[in-house]
Coordinates of C-alpha atoms in Angstrom, one line a residue:
M12 CA 0.1 -0.1 -0.2
S13 CA 1.1 3.5 -0.8
P14 CA 1.3 5.9 1.8
E15 CA -1.4 8.2 -0.6
Q16 CA -3.2 5.4 0.1
A17 CA -2.9 4.1 3.8
N18 CA -3.4 8.1 4.9
L19 CA -6.5 8.5 2.3
Y20 CA -7.5 5.5 5.2
C21 CA -6.9 7.0 8.3
R22 CA -8.5 10.3 7.0
Q23 CA -11.8 7.8 6.3
R24 CA -11.5 5.9 9.8
T25 CA -10.9 9.9 12.0
A26 CA -13.9 10.7 9.4
A27 CA -16.2 8.0 10.8
S28 CA -15.3 8.7 14.4
H29 CA -17.0 11.2 14.6
S30 CA -14.7 12.8 17.1
S31 CA -14.5 16.0 17.9
F32 CA -10.9 16.4 17.7
S33 CA -11.4 16.1 13.9
A34 CA -12.6 19.9 14.3
S35 CA -9.7 21.3 15.4
F36 CA -7.4 19.1 12.9
R37 CA -8.5 21.6 9.8
F38 CA -6.5 24.3 11.1
L39 CA -2.9 22.4 10.8
E40 CA -0.5 22.8 8.6
P41 CA -0.9 19.9 6.1
R42 CA 2.6 18.0 7.3
R43 CA 0.9 18.1 11.2
R44 CA -2.5 17.7 10.1
Q45 CA -1.5 14.8 8.0
A46 CA 0.3 13.5 11.7
I47 CA -2.1 13.7 13.7
T48 CA -4.4 11.8 11.5
A49 CA -2.2 8.5 11.4
F50 CA -2.2 9.3 15.6
Y51 CA -5.5 9.2 15.6
A52 CA -6.3 6.1 13.6
F53 CA -4.2 4.3 15.6
C54 CA -5.7 5.2 18.7
R55 CA -9.3 4.2 17.3
E56 CA -8.3 1.2 16.1
V57 CA -6.3 -0.2 19.6
D58 CA -9.7 1.5 21.9
D59 CA -12.3 -0.5 18.8
V60 CA -10.8 -3.8 19.9
V61 CA -11.4 -3.3 23.3
D62 CA -14.8 -2.3 22.5
E63 CA -16.0 -4.2 19.4
I64 CA -14.8 -7.6 20.4
R65 CA -15.8 -9.5 22.9
E66 CA -13.8 -12.7 22.8
P67 CA -11.2 -11.0 25.2
A68 CA -8.6 -13.9 24.2
V69 CA -9.7 -12.4 21.1
A70 CA -9.3 -9.3 22.0
R71 CA -5.9 -9.7 23.4
A72 CA -4.1 -11.0 20.5
K73 CA -5.5 -8.3 18.1
L74 CA -3.7 -5.9 20.9
A75 CA -0.8 -7.6 20.6
W76 CA -0.7 -8.0 17.0
W77 CA -0.8 -3.7 17.1
R78 CA 2.3 -4.6 19.6
G79 CA 4.1 -5.9 16.3
E80 CA 2.8 -3.6 14.6
V81 CA 4.3 -0.8 16.7
D82 CA 7.8 -2.8 16.3
A83 CA 7.5 -2.8 13.4
L84 CA 6.7 0.8 11.9
H85 CA 9.5 1.7 13.8
A86 CA 11.3 -0.9 11.8
R87 CA 10.2 1.0 8.8
R88 CA 8.3 -2.4 8.3
P89 CA 4.6 -1.6 8.4
T90 CA 2.0 -3.8 7.4
H91 CA -1.6 -2.0 8.0
P92 CA -2.1 1.5 6.7
V93 CA -2.2 3.0 9.9
G94 CA 1.7 2.2 10.7
I95 CA 1.8 3.1 7.0
A96 CA 0.6 6.7 7.2
L97 CA 2.5 6.8 10.7
A98 CA 5.7 5.8 10.1
E99 CA 6.0 8.9 7.4
S100 CA 5.0 10.6 10.5
L101 CA 8.3 9.2 12.1
Q102 CA 10.5 11.2 10.0
H103 CA 9.1 14.4 10.8
F104 CA 8.4 13.8 14.8
N105 CA 9.0 12.0 17.8
L106 CA 6.6 9.9 18.1
P107 CA 8.3 6.8 20.5
A108 CA 7.6 2.9 20.7
E109 CA 7.5 3.1 24.3
Q110 CA 4.2 5.5 24.3
L111 CA 2.9 3.7 21.3
H112 CA 3.2 0.6 24.2
E113 CA 2.1 2.2 27.0
I114 CA -1.5 3.5 24.8
I115 CA -2.1 -0.3 24.7
D116 CA -1.4 -1.4 28.0
G117 CA -4.2 0.7 28.9
M118 CA -6.7 -0.4 25.9
E119 CA -5.5 -3.8 27.7
M120 CA -6.1 -2.4 30.9
D121 CA -10.6 -3.0 30.0
L122 CA -9.9 -6.1 29.6
D123 CA -9.0 -7.3 32.7
Q124 CA -10.3 -4.3 35.3
T125 CA -13.8 -3.0 35.2
R126 CA -13.7 -1.2 38.6
Y127 CA -12.0 1.4 40.0
P128 CA -11.7 1.7 43.7
D129 CA -10.6 5.4 44.4
F130 CA -9.4 8.4 42.2
K131 CA -5.5 7.5 42.8
A132 CA -6.1 4.0 41.3
L133 CA -8.3 5.3 37.7
H134 CA -5.4 8.2 36.9
L135 CA -2.8 5.2 36.1
Y136 CA -6.0 4.0 32.7
C137 CA -6.3 7.7 32.5
Y138 CA -3.0 8.4 31.8
R139 CA -2.4 5.4 29.7
V140 CA -5.3 6.1 27.4
A141 CA -5.8 10.0 27.4
S142 CA -2.1 11.6 28.8
V143 CA 0.2 9.8 27.3
V144 CA -2.0 10.7 23.7
G145 CA -2.0 14.5 25.0
L146 CA 1.8 14.2 25.2
L147 CA 2.1 12.4 22.1
A148 CA 0.5 15.2 20.6
A149 CA 2.2 18.2 22.4
E150 CA 5.2 16.6 19.7
I151 CA 3.4 16.8 16.2
F152 CA 1.9 20.2 17.0
G153 CA 4.6 21.5 18.3
Y154 CA 6.7 23.5 21.6
Q155 CA 9.5 25.0 22.5
D156 CA 8.5 25.3 26.3
R157 CA 8.7 22.2 28.0
R158 CA 6.3 23.0 30.6
T159 CA 3.8 22.7 28.0
L160 CA 4.3 18.9 28.3
K161 CA 2.6 19.5 31.6
Y162 CA 0.1 21.2 30.3
A163 CA -0.9 18.1 27.8
H164 CA -0.7 15.7 30.6
D165 CA -3.6 17.3 32.7
L166 CA -5.2 18.0 29.7
G167 CA -5.3 14.9 28.2
L168 CA -6.3 13.6 32.0
A169 CA -9.1 16.1 31.7
F170 CA -10.4 14.4 28.2
Q171 CA -10.6 11.2 29.2
L172 CA -13.1 12.1 32.7
T173 CA -14.7 14.2 30.5
N174 CA -15.6 11.7 28.4
I175 CA -16.5 9.1 31.1
I176 CA -19.0 11.6 32.6
R177 CA -20.3 11.6 29.1
D178 CA -20.6 7.8 28.6
V179 CA -21.7 6.7 32.4
G180 CA -24.5 4.9 30.9
E181 CA -23.2 3.7 27.9
D182 CA -20.2 2.2 29.8
A183 CA -22.0 1.0 32.4
R184 CA -24.8 -1.6 30.6
R185 CA -20.9 -2.4 29.1
G186 CA -20.0 -3.4 32.4
R187 CA -17.4 -0.5 32.8
I188 CA -17.5 0.9 35.1
Y189 CA -15.3 4.5 35.2
L190 CA -16.4 6.0 38.2
P191 CA -14.1 5.7 42.0
L192 CA -16.4 3.0 43.6
D193 CA -15.5 5.4 46.9
E194 CA -17.5 8.5 45.1
L195 CA -20.2 6.5 44.2
A196 CA -20.5 5.7 48.1
R197 CA -20.3 8.9 49.2
F198 CA -22.8 9.9 47.1
G199 CA -25.3 7.2 47.9
V200 CA -25.4 6.1 44.6
A201 CA -25.1 1.8 43.9
P202 CA -23.8 0.5 41.0
A203 CA -26.8 -0.9 39.8
D204 CA -28.2 2.1 39.4
L205 CA -25.5 3.3 36.6
S206 CA -26.7 0.3 34.4
Q207 CA -30.6 0.3 35.0
A208 CA -30.5 4.3 34.6
R209 CA -32.0 5.3 37.7
Y210 CA -31.7 8.6 38.3
S211 CA -31.9 10.3 41.7
E212 CA -31.1 13.7 43.4
Q213 CA -27.2 11.5 45.2
F214 CA -26.4 10.7 41.2
Q215 CA -27.3 14.4 40.2
R216 CA -24.7 15.6 43.1
L217 CA -21.9 12.6 41.9
M218 CA -22.2 14.0 38.7
E219 CA -21.6 17.6 40.0
F220 CA -18.7 16.0 42.0
Q221 CA -17.4 15.1 38.5
I222 CA -18.1 17.8 36.8
A223 CA -16.5 20.0 38.6
R224 CA -13.1 17.7 39.2
A225 CA -12.8 17.7 35.2
E226 CA -13.4 21.9 34.6
Q227 CA -11.0 22.5 37.4
I228 CA -8.2 20.1 35.6
Y229 CA -8.6 22.5 32.0
Q230 CA -7.8 25.1 34.1
Q231 CA -5.1 24.0 35.8
A232 CA -4.1 22.4 32.2
L233 CA -4.6 25.2 30.3
G234 CA -2.8 27.6 32.8
Q235 CA 0.7 25.8 32.5
L236 CA 0.9 26.6 29.0
P237 CA 3.6 28.6 27.8
D238 CA 2.6 31.8 26.3
C239 CA 5.4 31.1 23.6
D240 CA 3.6 27.6 23.4
R241 CA -0.3 28.3 22.3
K242 CA -0.6 29.6 19.0
S243 CA 1.3 26.5 18.1
Q244 CA -1.1 24.2 19.9
R245 CA -4.2 25.6 19.0
A246 CA -5.2 22.3 17.8
G247 CA -5.4 21.7 21.5
L248 CA -7.0 24.5 22.8
I249 CA -9.6 23.8 19.9
M250 CA -9.8 20.2 21.5
A251 CA -10.6 22.2 25.1
A252 CA -13.4 24.9 23.9
I253 CA -15.3 21.8 22.1
Y254 CA -15.0 19.5 25.2
R255 CA -15.2 22.1 28.0
R256 CA -18.8 22.8 26.2
L257 CA -19.5 19.5 25.9
L258 CA -19.6 19.8 30.4
D259 CA -21.6 22.9 29.9
E260 CA -24.0 20.6 28.2
I261 CA -24.1 18.0 30.4
R262 CA -24.4 19.9 32.9
R263 CA -27.7 22.3 31.5
D264 CA -29.2 19.0 30.7
G265 CA -29.5 17.9 34.2
C266 CA -26.7 15.3 33.9
R267 CA -28.9 12.8 32.2
V268 CA -26.3 11.0 31.2
L269 CA -27.9 7.6 32.0
D270 CA -30.2 6.7 29.4
R271 CA -29.1 9.1 26.5
R272 CA -25.4 10.8 25.0
V273 CA -25.3 14.5 25.0
R274 CA -23.5 15.9 22.4
L275 CA -22.3 18.8 20.3
S276 CA -23.5 19.7 16.6
P277 CA -21.4 19.8 14.2
L278 CA -22.3 23.5 13.7
T279 CA -21.4 24.0 17.4
K280 CA -18.0 22.5 16.6
L281 CA -16.8 24.2 13.7
W282 CA -18.0 27.5 15.4
L283 CA -16.8 27.0 18.5
A284 CA -13.3 26.0 16.6
W285 CA -13.2 29.3 14.4
R286 CA -13.9 31.2 17.3
T287 CA -10.9 29.4 19.3
Y288 CA -8.5 30.1 16.0
L289 CA -9.1 33.4 15.3
R290 CA -8.7 34.3 19.2
E291 CA -5.1 32.3 19.5
A292 CA -4.1 33.8 16.0

């Protein structure tokens, strides 16, 4: 497969996901846009292994295959379209195999662990599936000040907490609960309340607590971005604007996340992306 065909595959893979992230990619110059699209396609591929393959042994074998593909792309011998596209990006950006493996480690945690006793335990999962993604995205976007990596780490965590909040009901029906169990107990919410979509004042307070923590981490992350890197990191700032608006919508909707998925319209995402781009220009 040619690099052009591989990049087309990644663009189609990204578009099919209808992700909020893709709205920010269009503002990047071509080389960085190609790299982040290939990287995002990689994340989608390994995430879908766990979400779509019901037999754990098969999913584990597929993730092992992807580990081999990561090693192959760093040896310049990839076979998958995503690997071929990423190998092209390696000529320009630092995407260490160790960090790509760590993302796969995070996905594999979903095969072994469906509950987290407290936020400290959840934090490792979030680091692997989101903060590492943020760090690699920062490499692609470019930076001058290494403090930008701390911003990228925390922004990835905030994104993942937003995903967890948005997908509480959907995840619970799949048998997974990412909200820390000690926090459910503190607010008087039973795990069965989530899977059976039982709303209550206790659940409302639990979710308001989750939203407040995510918002605090957004503020912490954004406060750590050095001024010299704001322009290069505009794509991340666009993502943050979209995800923070999503949190606002969830709050406005009364945290009704057990039996529905709150979404932003494509037009809203595009407007937020354009407004943020102009502000950071």
